[in-house]
PDB file of N, CA and C in Angstrom:
ATOM      1  N   UNK A   1      -5.416  -7.915   8.158  1.00  0.00           N
ATOM      2  CA  UNK A   1      -4.891  -9.009   9.111  1.00  0.00           C
ATOM      3  C   UNK A   1      -3.379  -9.229   8.229  1.00  0.00           C
ATOM      4  N   UNK A   2      -2.596 -10.278   9.224  1.00  0.00           N
ATOM      5  CA  UNK A   2      -1.610 -10.606   8.525  1.00  0.00           C
ATOM      6  C   UNK A   2      -1.552 -11.575   7.529  1.00  0.00           C
ATOM      7  N   UNK A   3      -2.655 -11.860   7.100  1.00  0.00           N
ATOM      8  CA  UNK A   3      -2.539 -12.458   5.463  1.00  0.00           C
ATOM      9  C   UNK A   3      -2.553 -11.525   4.314  1.00  0.00           C
ATOM     10  N   UNK A   4      -2.317 -10.234   4.821  1.00  0.00           N
ATOM     11  CA  UNK A   4      -2.022  -9.099   3.746  1.00  0.00           C
ATOM     12  C   UNK A   4      -0.511  -9.321   3.832  1.00  0.00           C
ATOM     13  N   UNK A   5      -0.055  -8.798   4.924  1.00  0.00           N
ATOM     14  CA  UNK A   5       1.499  -8.621   5.036  1.00  0.00           C
ATOM     15  C   UNK A   5       2.461 -10.005   4.838  1.00  0.00           C
ATOM     16  N   UNK A   6       1.822 -11.024   5.333  1.00  0.00           N
ATOM     17  CA  UNK A   6       2.385 -12.279   5.329  1.00  0.00           C
ATOM     18  C   UNK A   6       2.231 -13.267   4.338  1.00  0.00           C
ATOM     19  N   UNK A   7       1.857 -12.547   2.893  1.00  0.00           N
ATOM     20  CA  UNK A   7       1.506 -13.524   1.734  1.00  0.00           C
ATOM     21  C   UNK A   7       3.177 -13.546   1.107  1.00  0.00           C
ATOM     22  N   UNK A   8       3.426 -14.356   0.682  1.00  0.00           N
ATOM     23  CA  UNK A   8       4.976 -14.979   0.007  1.00  0.00           C
ATOM     24  C   UNK A   8       4.553 -15.132  -1.265  1.00  0.00           C
ATOM     25  N   UNK A   9       5.780 -14.728  -2.287  1.00  0.00           N
ATOM     26  CA  UNK A   9       5.955 -14.755  -3.654  1.00  0.00           C
ATOM     27  C   UNK A   9       6.568 -16.098  -3.651  1.00  0.00           C
ATOM     28  N   UNK A  10       7.120 -16.474  -5.198  1.00  0.00           N
ATOM     29  CA  UNK A  10       7.863 -17.446  -5.432  1.00  0.00           C
ATOM     30  C   UNK A  10       9.006 -17.762  -4.934  1.00  0.00           C
ATOM     31  N   UNK A  11       9.477 -16.440  -4.924  1.00  0.00           N
ATOM     32  CA  UNK A  11      11.134 -16.513  -4.312  1.00  0.00           C
ATOM     33  C   UNK A  11      11.109 -16.199  -2.915  1.00  0.00           C
ATOM     34  N   UNK A  12       9.737 -16.591  -2.172  1.00  0.00           N
ATOM     35  CA  UNK A  12       9.998 -16.631  -0.630  1.00  0.00           C
ATOM     36  C   UNK A  12       9.944 -15.395  -0.154  1.00  0.00           C
ATOM     37  N   UNK A  13       9.511 -14.179  -0.620  1.00  0.00           N
ATOM     38  CA  UNK A  13       9.506 -12.979  -0.116  1.00  0.00           C
ATOM     39  C   UNK A  13       8.246 -12.771   0.317  1.00  0.00           C
ATOM     40  N   UNK A  14       8.441 -11.824   1.466  1.00  0.00           N
ATOM     41  CA  UNK A  14       6.998 -11.578   2.111  1.00  0.00           C
ATOM     42  C   UNK A  14       6.447 -10.074   1.554  1.00  0.00           C
ATOM     43  N   UNK A  15       5.229  -9.883   1.418  1.00  0.00           N
ATOM     44  CA  UNK A  15       4.619  -9.041   0.868  1.00  0.00           C
ATOM     45  C   UNK A  15       4.835  -7.420   2.163  1.00  0.00           C
ATOM     46  N   UNK A  16       4.769  -7.829   3.204  1.00  0.00           N
ATOM     47  CA  UNK A  16       5.424  -6.903   4.326  1.00  0.00           C
ATOM     48  C   UNK A  16       4.553  -5.568   4.304  1.00  0.00           C
ATOM     49  N   UNK A  17       4.880  -4.970   5.278  1.00  0.00           N
ATOM     50  CA  UNK A  17       4.304  -3.716   5.424  1.00  0.00           C
ATOM     51  C   UNK A  17       4.502  -2.813   4.815  1.00  0.00           C
ATOM     52  N   UNK A  18       5.802  -2.841   4.466  1.00  0.00           N
ATOM     53  CA  UNK A  18       6.467  -1.403   3.469  1.00  0.00           C
ATOM     54  C   UNK A  18       5.973  -1.483   2.155  1.00  0.00           C
ATOM     55  N   UNK A  19       5.492  -2.748   1.534  1.00  0.00           N
ATOM     56  CA  UNK A  19       4.770  -3.080   0.262  1.00  0.00           C
ATOM     57  C   UNK A  19       3.426  -2.303   0.561  1.00  0.00           C
ATOM     58  N   UNK A  20       2.824  -2.771   1.888  1.00  0.00           N
ATOM     59  CA  UNK A  20       1.467  -2.443   2.084  1.00  0.00           C
ATOM     60  C   UNK A  20       1.285  -0.662   1.958  1.00  0.00           C
ATOM     61  N   UNK A  21       2.209  -0.048   2.771  1.00  0.00           N
ATOM     62  CA  UNK A  21       2.228   1.455   3.013  1.00  0.00           C
ATOM     63  C   UNK A  21       2.186   1.768   1.446  1.00  0.00           C
ATOM     64  N   UNK A  22       3.062   1.548   0.852  1.00  0.00           N
ATOM     65  CA  UNK A  22       3.515   1.882  -0.632  1.00  0.00           C
ATOM     66  C   UNK A  22       2.250   1.832  -1.489  1.00  0.00           C
ATOM     67  N   UNK A  23       1.471   0.573  -1.324  1.00  0.00           N
ATOM     68  CA  UNK A  23       0.374   0.635  -1.977  1.00  0.00           C
ATOM     69  C   UNK A  23      -0.677   1.487  -1.642  1.00  0.00           C
ATOM     70  N   UNK A  24      -0.797   1.959  -0.348  1.00  0.00           N
ATOM     71  CA  UNK A  24      -1.909   2.837  -0.062  1.00  0.00           C
ATOM     72  C   UNK A  24      -1.390   4.275  -0.179  1.00  0.00           C
ATOM     73  N   UNK A  25       0.243   4.533  -0.194  1.00  0.00           N
ATOM     74  CA  UNK A  25       0.525   5.944  -0.731  1.00  0.00           C
ATOM     75  C   UNK A  25       0.353   6.029  -2.408  1.00  0.00           C
ATOM     76  N   UNK A  26       0.561   5.080  -3.011  1.00  0.00           N
ATOM     77  CA  UNK A  26       0.128   5.227  -4.541  1.00  0.00           C
ATOM     78  C   UNK A  26      -1.491   5.753  -4.952  1.00  0.00           C
ATOM     79  N   UNK A  27      -2.270   5.673  -3.941  1.00  0.00           N
ATOM     80  CA  UNK A  27      -3.712   5.763  -4.278  1.00  0.00           C
ATOM     81  C   UNK A  27      -4.300   6.753  -3.146  1.00  0.00           C
ATOM     82  N   UNK A  28      -3.605   7.817  -2.976  1.00  0.00           N
ATOM     83  CA  UNK A  28      -4.209   8.748  -1.880  1.00  0.00           C
ATOM     84  C   UNK A  28      -5.513   9.347  -2.341  1.00  0.00           C
ATOM     85  N   UNK A  29      -6.017   9.296  -3.338  1.00  0.00           N
ATOM     86  CA  UNK A  29      -7.493   9.932  -3.574  1.00  0.00           C
ATOM     87  C   UNK A  29      -8.495   9.159  -3.652  1.00  0.00           C
ATOM     88  N   UNK A  30      -8.210   7.689  -3.700  1.00  0.00           N
ATOM     89  CA  UNK A  30      -9.051   6.670  -3.733  1.00  0.00           C
ATOM     90  C   UNK A  30      -9.824   6.434  -3.019  1.00  0.00           C
ATOM     91  N   UNK A  31     -11.267   6.150  -3.266  1.00  0.00           N
ATOM     92  CA  UNK A  31     -12.110   5.567  -2.442  1.00  0.00           C
ATOM     93  C   UNK A  31     -11.808   4.576  -1.552  1.00  0.00           C
ATOM     94  N   UNK A  32     -12.530   4.329  -0.417  1.00  0.00           N
ATOM     95  CA  UNK A  32     -12.124   3.556   0.659  1.00  0.00           C
ATOM     96  C   UNK A  32     -12.153   2.002  -0.274  1.00  0.00           C
ATOM     97  N   UNK A  33     -13.496   1.780  -1.114  1.00  0.00           N
ATOM     98  CA  UNK A  33     -13.728   0.715  -1.722  1.00  0.00           C
ATOM     99  C   UNK A  33     -12.658   0.358  -3.001  1.00  0.00           C
ATOM    100  N   UNK A  34     -12.441   1.201  -3.389  1.00  0.00           N
ATOM    101  CA  UNK A  34     -11.284   1.392  -4.884  1.00  0.00           C
ATOM    102  C   UNK A  34      -9.909   1.023  -4.310  1.00  0.00           C
ATOM    103  N   UNK A  35      -9.585   1.682  -2.818  1.00  0.00           N
ATOM    104  CA  UNK A  35      -8.281   1.261  -2.304  1.00  0.00           C
ATOM    105  C   UNK A  35      -8.452   0.060  -1.705  1.00  0.00           C
ATOM    106  N   UNK A  36      -9.347  -0.813  -1.434  1.00  0.00           N
ATOM    107  CA  UNK A  36      -9.277  -2.103  -0.523  1.00  0.00           C
ATOM    108  C   UNK A  36      -9.322  -3.167  -2.121  1.00  0.00           C
ATOM    109  N   UNK A  37      -9.878  -2.856  -3.104  1.00  0.00           N
ATOM    110  CA  UNK A  37      -9.866  -3.693  -4.418  1.00  0.00           C
ATOM    111  C   UNK A  37      -8.429  -3.543  -4.688  1.00  0.00           C
ATOM    112  N   UNK A  38      -7.722  -2.534  -4.847  1.00  0.00           N
ATOM    113  CA  UNK A  38      -6.396  -2.072  -5.373  1.00  0.00           C
ATOM    114  C   UNK A  38      -5.424  -3.181  -4.647  1.00  0.00           C
ATOM    115  N   UNK A  39      -5.623  -3.031  -3.233  1.00  0.00           N
ATOM    116  CA  UNK A  39      -4.731  -3.656  -2.210  1.00  0.00           C
ATOM    117  C   UNK A  39      -4.636  -5.212  -2.525  1.00  0.00           C
ATOM    118  N   UNK A  40      -5.844  -5.675  -2.464  1.00  0.00           N
ATOM    119  CA  UNK A  40      -6.209  -6.926  -2.779  1.00  0.00           C
ATOM    120  C   UNK A  40      -5.442  -7.408  -3.966  1.00  0.00           C
ATOM    121  N   UNK A  41      -5.967  -6.832  -5.139  1.00  0.00           N
ATOM    122  CA  UNK A  41      -5.417  -6.972  -6.611  1.00  0.00           C
ATOM    123  C   UNK A  41      -3.604  -7.039  -6.251  1.00  0.00           C
ATOM    124  N   UNK A  42      -3.199  -6.196  -5.515  1.00  0.00           N
ATOM    125  CA  UNK A  42      -1.650  -6.034  -5.551  1.00  0.00           C
ATOM    126  C   UNK A  42      -1.037  -7.317  -4.576  1.00  0.00           C
ATOM    127  N   UNK A  43      -1.837  -7.783  -3.631  1.00  0.00           N
ATOM    128  CA  UNK A  43      -1.346  -9.152  -3.032  1.00  0.00           C
ATOM    129  C   UNK A  43      -1.520 -10.193  -3.829  1.00  0.00           C
ATOM    130  N   UNK A  44      -2.543 -10.340  -4.664  1.00  0.00           N
ATOM    131  CA  UNK A  44      -2.792 -11.647  -5.230  1.00  0.00           C
ATOM    132  C   UNK A  44      -1.752 -11.477  -6.817  1.00  0.00           C
ATOM    133  N   UNK A  45      -1.330 -10.269  -7.036  1.00  0.00           N
ATOM    134  CA  UNK A  45      -0.369 -10.308  -8.340  1.00  0.00           C
ATOM    135  C   UNK A  45       0.932 -10.807  -7.627  1.00  0.00           C
ATOM    136  N   UNK A  46       1.371  -9.983  -6.143  1.00  0.00           N
ATOM    137  CA  UNK A  46       2.454 -10.743  -5.672  1.00  0.00           C
ATOM    138  C   UNK A  46       2.734 -12.041  -5.310  1.00  0.00           C
ATOM    139  N   UNK A  47       1.534 -12.586  -5.112  1.00  0.00           N
ATOM    140  CA  UNK A  47       1.507 -14.076  -4.280  1.00  0.00           C
ATOM    141  C   UNK A  47       0.159 -14.708  -5.243  1.00  0.00           C
ATOM    142  N   UNK A  48       0.699 -15.056  -6.288  1.00  0.00           N
ATOM    143  CA  UNK A  48      -0.135 -15.693  -7.230  1.00  0.00           C
ATOM    144  C   UNK A  48      -0.692 -17.096  -7.140  1.00  0.00           C
ATOM    145  N   UNK A  49      -0.026 -17.862  -6.125  1.00  0.00           N
ATOM    146  CA  UNK A  49      -0.683 -19.188  -5.743  1.00  0.00           C
ATOM    147  C   UNK A  49      -1.606 -19.041  -5.071  1.00  0.00           C
ATOM    148  N   UNK A  50      -2.147 -20.086  -4.426  1.00  0.00           N
ATOM    149  CA  UNK A  50      -3.333 -20.149  -3.370  1.00  0.00           C
ATOM    150  C   UNK A  50      -2.849 -19.409  -2.110  1.00  0.00           C
ATOM    151  N   UNK A  51      -3.871 -18.625  -1.618  1.00  0.00           N
ATOM    152  CA  UNK A  51      -3.449 -17.804  -0.590  1.00  0.00           C
ATOM    153  C   UNK A  51      -3.738 -18.837   0.684  1.00  0.00           C
ATOM    154  N   UNK A  52      -2.623 -18.790   1.663  1.00  0.00           N
ATOM    155  CA  UNK A  52      -2.901 -19.797   2.770  1.00  0.00           C
ATOM    156  C   UNK A  52      -3.363 -19.126   3.896  1.00  0.00           C
ATOM    157  N   UNK A  53      -3.573 -17.983   4.005  1.00  0.00           N
ATOM    158  CA  UNK A  53      -4.279 -17.028   5.043  1.00  0.00           C
ATOM    159  C   UNK A  53      -5.502 -16.166   4.349  1.00  0.00           C
ATOM    160  N   UNK A  54      -6.272 -15.744   5.313  1.00  0.00           N
ATOM    161  CA  UNK A  54      -7.364 -14.763   4.814  1.00  0.00           C
ATOM    162  C   UNK A  54      -6.876 -13.401   4.671  1.00  0.00           C
ATOM    163  N   UNK A  55      -7.259 -12.540   3.967  1.00  0.00           N
ATOM    164  CA  UNK A  55      -6.967 -11.279   3.183  1.00  0.00           C
ATOM    165  C   UNK A  55      -8.132 -10.321   4.051  1.00  0.00           C
ATOM    166  N   UNK A  56      -7.970  -9.646   4.969  1.00  0.00           N
ATOM    167  CA  UNK A  56      -8.879  -9.013   5.782  1.00  0.00           C
ATOM    168  C   UNK A  56      -8.373  -7.465   5.974  1.00  0.00           C
ATOM    169  N   UNK A  57      -9.055  -6.345   5.300  1.00  0.00           N
ATOM    170  CA  UNK A  57      -8.566  -4.984   5.466  1.00  0.00           C
ATOM    171  C   UNK A  57      -9.735  -4.303   5.859  1.00  0.00           C
ATOM    172  N   UNK A  58      -9.539  -3.522   6.683  1.00  0.00           N
ATOM    173  CA  UNK A  58     -10.344  -2.380   7.198  1.00  0.00           C
ATOM    174  C   UNK A  58      -9.743  -1.033   6.695  1.00  0.00           C
ATOM    175  N   UNK A  59     -10.630  -0.478   5.962  1.00  0.00           N
ATOM    176  CA  UNK A  59      -9.931   0.810   5.478  1.00  0.00           C
ATOM    177  C   UNK A  59     -10.770   1.879   6.171  1.00  0.00           C
ATOM    178  N   UNK A  60     -10.009   2.987   6.898  1.00  0.00           N
ATOM    179  CA  UNK A  60     -10.777   4.173   7.540  1.00  0.00           C
ATOM    180  C   UNK A  60     -10.270   5.282   7.141  1.00  0.00           C
ATOM    181  N   UNK A  61     -11.114   6.393   7.250  1.00  0.00           N
ATOM    182  CA  UNK A  61     -10.507   7.607   6.843  1.00  0.00           C
ATOM    183  C   UNK A  61     -10.837   8.702   7.714  1.00  0.00           C
ATOM    184  N   UNK A  62     -10.059   9.754   7.836  1.00  0.00           N
ATOM    185  CA  UNK A  62     -10.416  10.644   8.758  1.00  0.00           C
ATOM    186  C   UNK A  62     -10.920  11.851   8.168  1.00  0.00           C
ATOM    187  N   UNK A  63     -11.778  12.513   8.864  1.00  0.00           N
ATOM    188  CA  UNK A  63     -12.359  13.661   8.234  1.00  0.00           C
ATOM    189  C   UNK A  63     -11.975  14.872   8.917  1.00  0.00           C
ATOM    190  N   UNK A  64     -11.493  15.910   8.493  1.00  0.00           N
ATOM    191  CA  UNK A  64     -10.816  17.203   9.059  1.00  0.00           C
ATOM    192  C   UNK A  64     -11.539  17.470  10.375  1.00  0.00           C
ATOM    193  N   UNK A  65     -10.975  17.868  11.250  1.00  0.00           N
ATOM    194  CA  UNK A  65     -11.388  18.250  12.448  1.00  0.00           C
ATOM    195  C   UNK A  65     -11.807  19.832  12.286  1.00  0.00           C
TER     196      UNK A  65
END
């Protein structure tokens, strides 16, 4: 949800889609569960104050055709 990308740090910077894409790209071989936990941790480190919105992620993997 936008609660991930619209998390703000103390400087007023938004976590944003680029940081989300980078967070995913740093963990290409992670399980879905580990990737989810790592992204939530990244958002919480980026925006350590109280979260104003929910953090909801759905992780989907494609199995080769």
